[in-house]
């Protein structure tokens, strides 16, 4: 069965260790700006939420990619980008409803969470156990959707 990242935002303290270990693994440096996960921080509400690719069932990023560079890894279930096929148009970045795809100017390519090949660094190093890598059963998916809805509402309020 497929596994997914499950974030328990109430456990997150915005320590941003997830960002550091992600950037170290993928970009070779401890630089949150290069991470594939971002901690959304709402200090006034004491609300923190690690945000990363949701590995959507029907990914819009894959639908809009004119080069066919985005596919699902059969082994991990992660939606992945083939750097050899990617033409750097950033259509996937524009289509992602979660803002989980970024353009790395230093790497000159779009980047997103690939679940670290099935062993996510953010999960391994989260000292608060706020990020888990769990079986994508119905309960986990319901919880993920509920948290996503809360995040969506929070982000909509910020935009007002």
PDB file of C-alpha atoms in Angstrom:
ATOM      1  CA  UNK A   1       0.000   0.000   0.000  1.00  0.00           C
ATOM      2  CA  UNK A   2       1.136   3.521  -0.778  1.00  0.00           C
ATOM      3  CA  UNK A   3       2.544   5.674   1.994  1.00  0.00           C
ATOM      4  CA  UNK A   4       2.063   9.403   2.503  1.00  0.00           C
ATOM      5  CA  UNK A   5       3.462  12.178   4.655  1.00  0.00           C
ATOM      6  CA  UNK A   6       1.121  12.992   7.505  1.00  0.00           C
ATOM      7  CA  UNK A   7       1.641  16.311   9.282  1.00  0.00           C
ATOM      8  CA  UNK A   8       0.313  16.880  12.768  1.00  0.00           C
ATOM      9  CA  UNK A   9       0.489  20.674  12.832  1.00  0.00           C
ATOM     10  CA  UNK A  10      -0.278  20.830  16.547  1.00  0.00           C
ATOM     11  CA  UNK A  11       3.082  19.148  17.215  1.00  0.00           C
ATOM     12  CA  UNK A  12       5.082  21.451  14.933  1.00  0.00           C
ATOM     13  CA  UNK A  13       7.115  24.126  16.725  1.00  0.00           C
ATOM     14  CA  UNK A  14       8.496  25.751  13.552  1.00  0.00           C
ATOM     15  CA  UNK A  15      12.018  24.609  14.450  1.00  0.00           C
ATOM     16  CA  UNK A  16      12.526  24.171  10.686  1.00  0.00           C
ATOM     17  CA  UNK A  17      14.810  21.172  11.080  1.00  0.00           C
ATOM     18  CA  UNK A  18      12.740  19.521   8.341  1.00  0.00           C
ATOM     19  CA  UNK A  19      13.767  22.290   5.955  1.00  0.00           C
ATOM     20  CA  UNK A  20      17.428  21.977   6.890  1.00  0.00           C
ATOM     21  CA  UNK A  21      17.677  18.200   6.466  1.00  0.00           C
ATOM     22  CA  UNK A  22      15.694  18.365   3.229  1.00  0.00           C
ATOM     23  CA  UNK A  23      17.985  20.985   1.736  1.00  0.00           C
ATOM     24  CA  UNK A  24      21.053  19.074   2.887  1.00  0.00           C
ATOM     25  CA  UNK A  25      19.819  15.882   1.225  1.00  0.00           C
ATOM     26  CA  UNK A  26      18.665  17.444  -2.026  1.00  0.00           C
ATOM     27  CA  UNK A  27      20.845  20.536  -2.508  1.00  0.00           C
ATOM     28  CA  UNK A  28      23.912  19.625  -0.470  1.00  0.00           C
ATOM     29  CA  UNK A  29      23.635  22.611   1.872  1.00  0.00           C
ATOM     30  CA  UNK A  30      21.736  23.618   4.987  1.00  0.00           C
ATOM     31  CA  UNK A  31      19.572  26.268   3.351  1.00  0.00           C
ATOM     32  CA  UNK A  32      15.804  26.336   3.963  1.00  0.00           C
ATOM     33  CA  UNK A  33      15.322  28.227   0.695  1.00  0.00           C
ATOM     34  CA  UNK A  34      16.478  25.082  -1.119  1.00  0.00           C
ATOM     35  CA  UNK A  35      14.228  22.674   0.775  1.00  0.00           C
ATOM     36  CA  UNK A  36      11.330  20.786  -0.768  1.00  0.00           C
ATOM     37  CA  UNK A  37       9.348  21.368   2.424  1.00  0.00           C
ATOM     38  CA  UNK A  38       8.426  24.757   3.867  1.00  0.00           C
ATOM     39  CA  UNK A  39       7.107  25.556   7.304  1.00  0.00           C
ATOM     40  CA  UNK A  40       4.255  28.039   6.970  1.00  0.00           C
ATOM     41  CA  UNK A  41       4.463  30.207  10.060  1.00  0.00           C
ATOM     42  CA  UNK A  42       1.630  32.271  11.499  1.00  0.00           C
ATOM     43  CA  UNK A  43       3.184  33.734  14.641  1.00  0.00           C
ATOM     44  CA  UNK A  44       0.172  35.795  15.664  1.00  0.00           C
ATOM     45  CA  UNK A  45      -1.934  32.631  15.783  1.00  0.00           C
ATOM     46  CA  UNK A  46       0.842  30.363  17.070  1.00  0.00           C
ATOM     47  CA  UNK A  47       0.137  28.160  14.055  1.00  0.00           C
ATOM     48  CA  UNK A  48       2.873  26.343  12.169  1.00  0.00           C
ATOM     49  CA  UNK A  49       2.409  23.960   9.298  1.00  0.00           C
ATOM     50  CA  UNK A  50       5.056  22.066   7.363  1.00  0.00           C
ATOM     51  CA  UNK A  51       3.938  22.231   3.736  1.00  0.00           C
ATOM     52  CA  UNK A  52       5.167  19.899   1.056  1.00  0.00           C
ATOM     53  CA  UNK A  53       3.893  18.100  -2.016  1.00  0.00           C
ATOM     54  CA  UNK A  54       0.665  16.257  -1.296  1.00  0.00           C
ATOM     55  CA  UNK A  55       1.465  13.623  -3.941  1.00  0.00           C
ATOM     56  CA  UNK A  56      -2.044  14.231  -5.331  1.00  0.00           C
ATOM     57  CA  UNK A  57      -4.075  11.339  -6.649  1.00  0.00           C
ATOM     58  CA  UNK A  58      -4.621  13.228  -9.929  1.00  0.00           C
ATOM     59  CA  UNK A  59      -1.776  15.751  -9.953  1.00  0.00           C
ATOM     60  CA  UNK A  60      -2.496  18.965 -11.825  1.00  0.00           C
ATOM     61  CA  UNK A  61       1.241  19.487 -12.247  1.00  0.00           C
ATOM     62  CA  UNK A  62       1.407  16.292 -14.285  1.00  0.00           C
ATOM     63  CA  UNK A  63      -1.612  17.301 -16.364  1.00  0.00           C
ATOM     64  CA  UNK A  64      -0.128  20.650 -17.425  1.00  0.00           C
ATOM     65  CA  UNK A  65       3.446  19.502 -18.083  1.00  0.00           C
ATOM     66  CA  UNK A  66       3.961  19.912 -21.848  1.00  0.00           C
ATOM     67  CA  UNK A  67       7.117  17.766 -21.795  1.00  0.00           C
ATOM     68  CA  UNK A  68       5.649  14.767 -19.988  1.00  0.00           C
ATOM     69  CA  UNK A  69       8.355  15.146 -17.360  1.00  0.00           C
ATOM     70  CA  UNK A  70       6.137  14.417 -14.361  1.00  0.00           C
ATOM     71  CA  UNK A  71       5.083  10.913 -13.420  1.00  0.00           C
ATOM     72  CA  UNK A  72       4.345   8.767 -10.407  1.00  0.00           C
ATOM     73  CA  UNK A  73       7.105   6.582  -9.019  1.00  0.00           C
ATOM     74  CA  UNK A  74       5.625   3.095  -8.968  1.00  0.00           C
ATOM     75  CA  UNK A  75       7.690   2.069  -5.969  1.00  0.00           C
ATOM     76  CA  UNK A  76       7.111   5.026  -3.615  1.00  0.00           C
ATOM     77  CA  UNK A  77       3.940   6.573  -5.034  1.00  0.00           C
ATOM     78  CA  UNK A  78       5.688   9.944  -5.174  1.00  0.00           C
ATOM     79  CA  UNK A  79       4.966  12.328  -8.017  1.00  0.00           C
ATOM     80  CA  UNK A  80       8.410  12.927  -9.474  1.00  0.00           C
ATOM     81  CA  UNK A  81      10.003  15.205 -12.050  1.00  0.00           C
ATOM     82  CA  UNK A  82      12.349  13.790 -14.678  1.00  0.00           C
ATOM     83  CA  UNK A  83      15.081  16.427 -14.904  1.00  0.00           C
ATOM     84  CA  UNK A  84      16.110  15.160 -18.338  1.00  0.00           C
ATOM     85  CA  UNK A  85      12.652  15.810 -19.782  1.00  0.00           C
ATOM     86  CA  UNK A  86      11.837  19.022 -17.889  1.00  0.00           C
ATOM     87  CA  UNK A  87      12.054  22.123 -20.092  1.00  0.00           C
ATOM     88  CA  UNK A  88      11.808  24.571 -17.184  1.00  0.00           C
ATOM     89  CA  UNK A  89       8.544  26.208 -18.271  1.00  0.00           C
ATOM     90  CA  UNK A  90       7.231  26.223 -14.662  1.00  0.00           C
ATOM     91  CA  UNK A  91       3.686  25.339 -15.693  1.00  0.00           C
ATOM     92  CA  UNK A  92       3.700  22.732 -12.924  1.00  0.00           C
ATOM     93  CA  UNK A  93       4.613  25.397 -10.394  1.00  0.00           C
ATOM     94  CA  UNK A  94       1.667  27.543 -11.499  1.00  0.00           C
ATOM     95  CA  UNK A  95      -0.748  24.607 -11.437  1.00  0.00           C
ATOM     96  CA  UNK A  96       0.073  23.265  -7.969  1.00  0.00           C
ATOM     97  CA  UNK A  97      -2.753  24.317  -5.618  1.00  0.00           C
ATOM     98  CA  UNK A  98      -0.483  23.901  -2.594  1.00  0.00           C
ATOM     99  CA  UNK A  99       2.492  25.907  -3.843  1.00  0.00           C
ATOM    100  CA  UNK A 100       4.594  22.815  -3.287  1.00  0.00           C
ATOM    101  CA  UNK A 101       6.693  23.137  -6.436  1.00  0.00           C
ATOM    102  CA  UNK A 102       9.484  25.682  -6.514  1.00  0.00           C
ATOM    103  CA  UNK A 103      12.015  26.863  -9.038  1.00  0.00           C
ATOM    104  CA  UNK A 104      15.605  26.568  -7.921  1.00  0.00           C
ATOM    105  CA  UNK A 105      17.621  29.267  -9.639  1.00  0.00           C
ATOM    106  CA  UNK A 106      20.875  27.703  -8.466  1.00  0.00           C
ATOM    107  CA  UNK A 107      19.911  24.304  -9.885  1.00  0.00           C
ATOM    108  CA  UNK A 108      17.964  25.888 -12.784  1.00  0.00           C
ATOM    109  CA  UNK A 109      15.111  23.453 -12.464  1.00  0.00           C
ATOM    110  CA  UNK A 110      11.800  22.996 -10.709  1.00  0.00           C
ATOM    111  CA  UNK A 111      11.988  21.017  -7.503  1.00  0.00           C
ATOM    112  CA  UNK A 112       9.460  19.260  -5.299  1.00  0.00           C
ATOM    113  CA  UNK A 113       9.279  16.605  -2.626  1.00  0.00           C
ATOM    114  CA  UNK A 114      10.057  13.145  -3.955  1.00  0.00           C
ATOM    115  CA  UNK A 115       9.656  11.420  -0.581  1.00  0.00           C
ATOM    116  CA  UNK A 116      13.430  10.874  -0.596  1.00  0.00           C
ATOM    117  CA  UNK A 117      12.974   7.640  -2.484  1.00  0.00           C
ATOM    118  CA  UNK A 118      10.694   6.246   0.224  1.00  0.00           C
ATOM    119  CA  UNK A 119      12.667   7.266   3.317  1.00  0.00           C
ATOM    120  CA  UNK A 120      11.857  10.974   3.936  1.00  0.00           C
ATOM    121  CA  UNK A 121      14.575  12.863   5.778  1.00  0.00           C
ATOM    122  CA  UNK A 122      12.051  15.279   7.308  1.00  0.00           C
ATOM    123  CA  UNK A 123      10.366  12.375   9.073  1.00  0.00           C
ATOM    124  CA  UNK A 124      13.638  10.900  10.296  1.00  0.00           C
ATOM    125  CA  UNK A 125      14.827  14.143  11.863  1.00  0.00           C
ATOM    126  CA  UNK A 126      11.632  15.823  13.144  1.00  0.00           C
ATOM    127  CA  UNK A 127      12.288  16.009  16.902  1.00  0.00           C
ATOM    128  CA  UNK A 128       8.592  16.565  17.656  1.00  0.00           C
ATOM    129  CA  UNK A 129       7.221  13.671  15.600  1.00  0.00           C
ATOM    130  CA  UNK A 130       5.069  16.185  13.749  1.00  0.00           C
ATOM    131  CA  UNK A 131       5.761  14.595  10.351  1.00  0.00           C
ATOM    132  CA  UNK A 132       5.046  10.930   9.831  1.00  0.00           C
ATOM    133  CA  UNK A 133       5.316   8.633   6.848  1.00  0.00           C
ATOM    134  CA  UNK A 134       2.274   6.386   7.120  1.00  0.00           C
ATOM    135  CA  UNK A 135       0.209   3.975   5.096  1.00  0.00           C
ATOM    136  CA  UNK A 136      -2.280   5.897   2.998  1.00  0.00           C
ATOM    137  CA  UNK A 137      -5.281   4.292   4.611  1.00  0.00           C
ATOM    138  CA  UNK A 138      -8.607   6.025   4.778  1.00  0.00           C
ATOM    139  CA  UNK A 139      -8.030   7.460   8.255  1.00  0.00           C
ATOM    140  CA  UNK A 140      -4.748   9.053   7.304  1.00  0.00           C
ATOM    141  CA  UNK A 141      -6.184  10.468   4.114  1.00  0.00           C
ATOM    142  CA  UNK A 142      -9.173  11.929   5.958  1.00  0.00           C
ATOM    143  CA  UNK A 143      -6.890  13.571   8.498  1.00  0.00           C
ATOM    144  CA  UNK A 144      -4.630  14.932   5.762  1.00  0.00           C
ATOM    145  CA  UNK A 145      -7.608  16.403   3.934  1.00  0.00           C
ATOM    146  CA  UNK A 146      -8.932  17.961   7.151  1.00  0.00           C
ATOM    147  CA  UNK A 147      -5.584  19.596   7.866  1.00  0.00           C
ATOM    148  CA  UNK A 148      -5.347  20.712   4.253  1.00  0.00           C
ATOM    149  CA  UNK A 149      -8.746  22.387   4.550  1.00  0.00           C
ATOM    150  CA  UNK A 150      -7.606  24.216   7.688  1.00  0.00           C
ATOM    151  CA  UNK A 151      -4.492  25.381   5.905  1.00  0.00           C
ATOM    152  CA  UNK A 152      -6.503  26.457   2.896  1.00  0.00           C
ATOM    153  CA  UNK A 153      -8.806  28.572   5.092  1.00  0.00           C
ATOM    154  CA  UNK A 154      -5.837  30.096   6.900  1.00  0.00           C
ATOM    155  CA  UNK A 155      -4.133  30.994   3.645  1.00  0.00           C
ATOM    156  CA  UNK A 156      -7.339  32.478   2.233  1.00  0.00           C
ATOM    157  CA  UNK A 157      -7.668  34.682   5.308  1.00  0.00           C
ATOM    158  CA  UNK A 158      -4.086  35.865   4.890  1.00  0.00           C
ATOM    159  CA  UNK A 159      -4.783  36.884   1.297  1.00  0.00           C
ATOM    160  CA  UNK A 160      -7.776  39.053   2.282  1.00  0.00           C
TER     161      UNK A 160
END
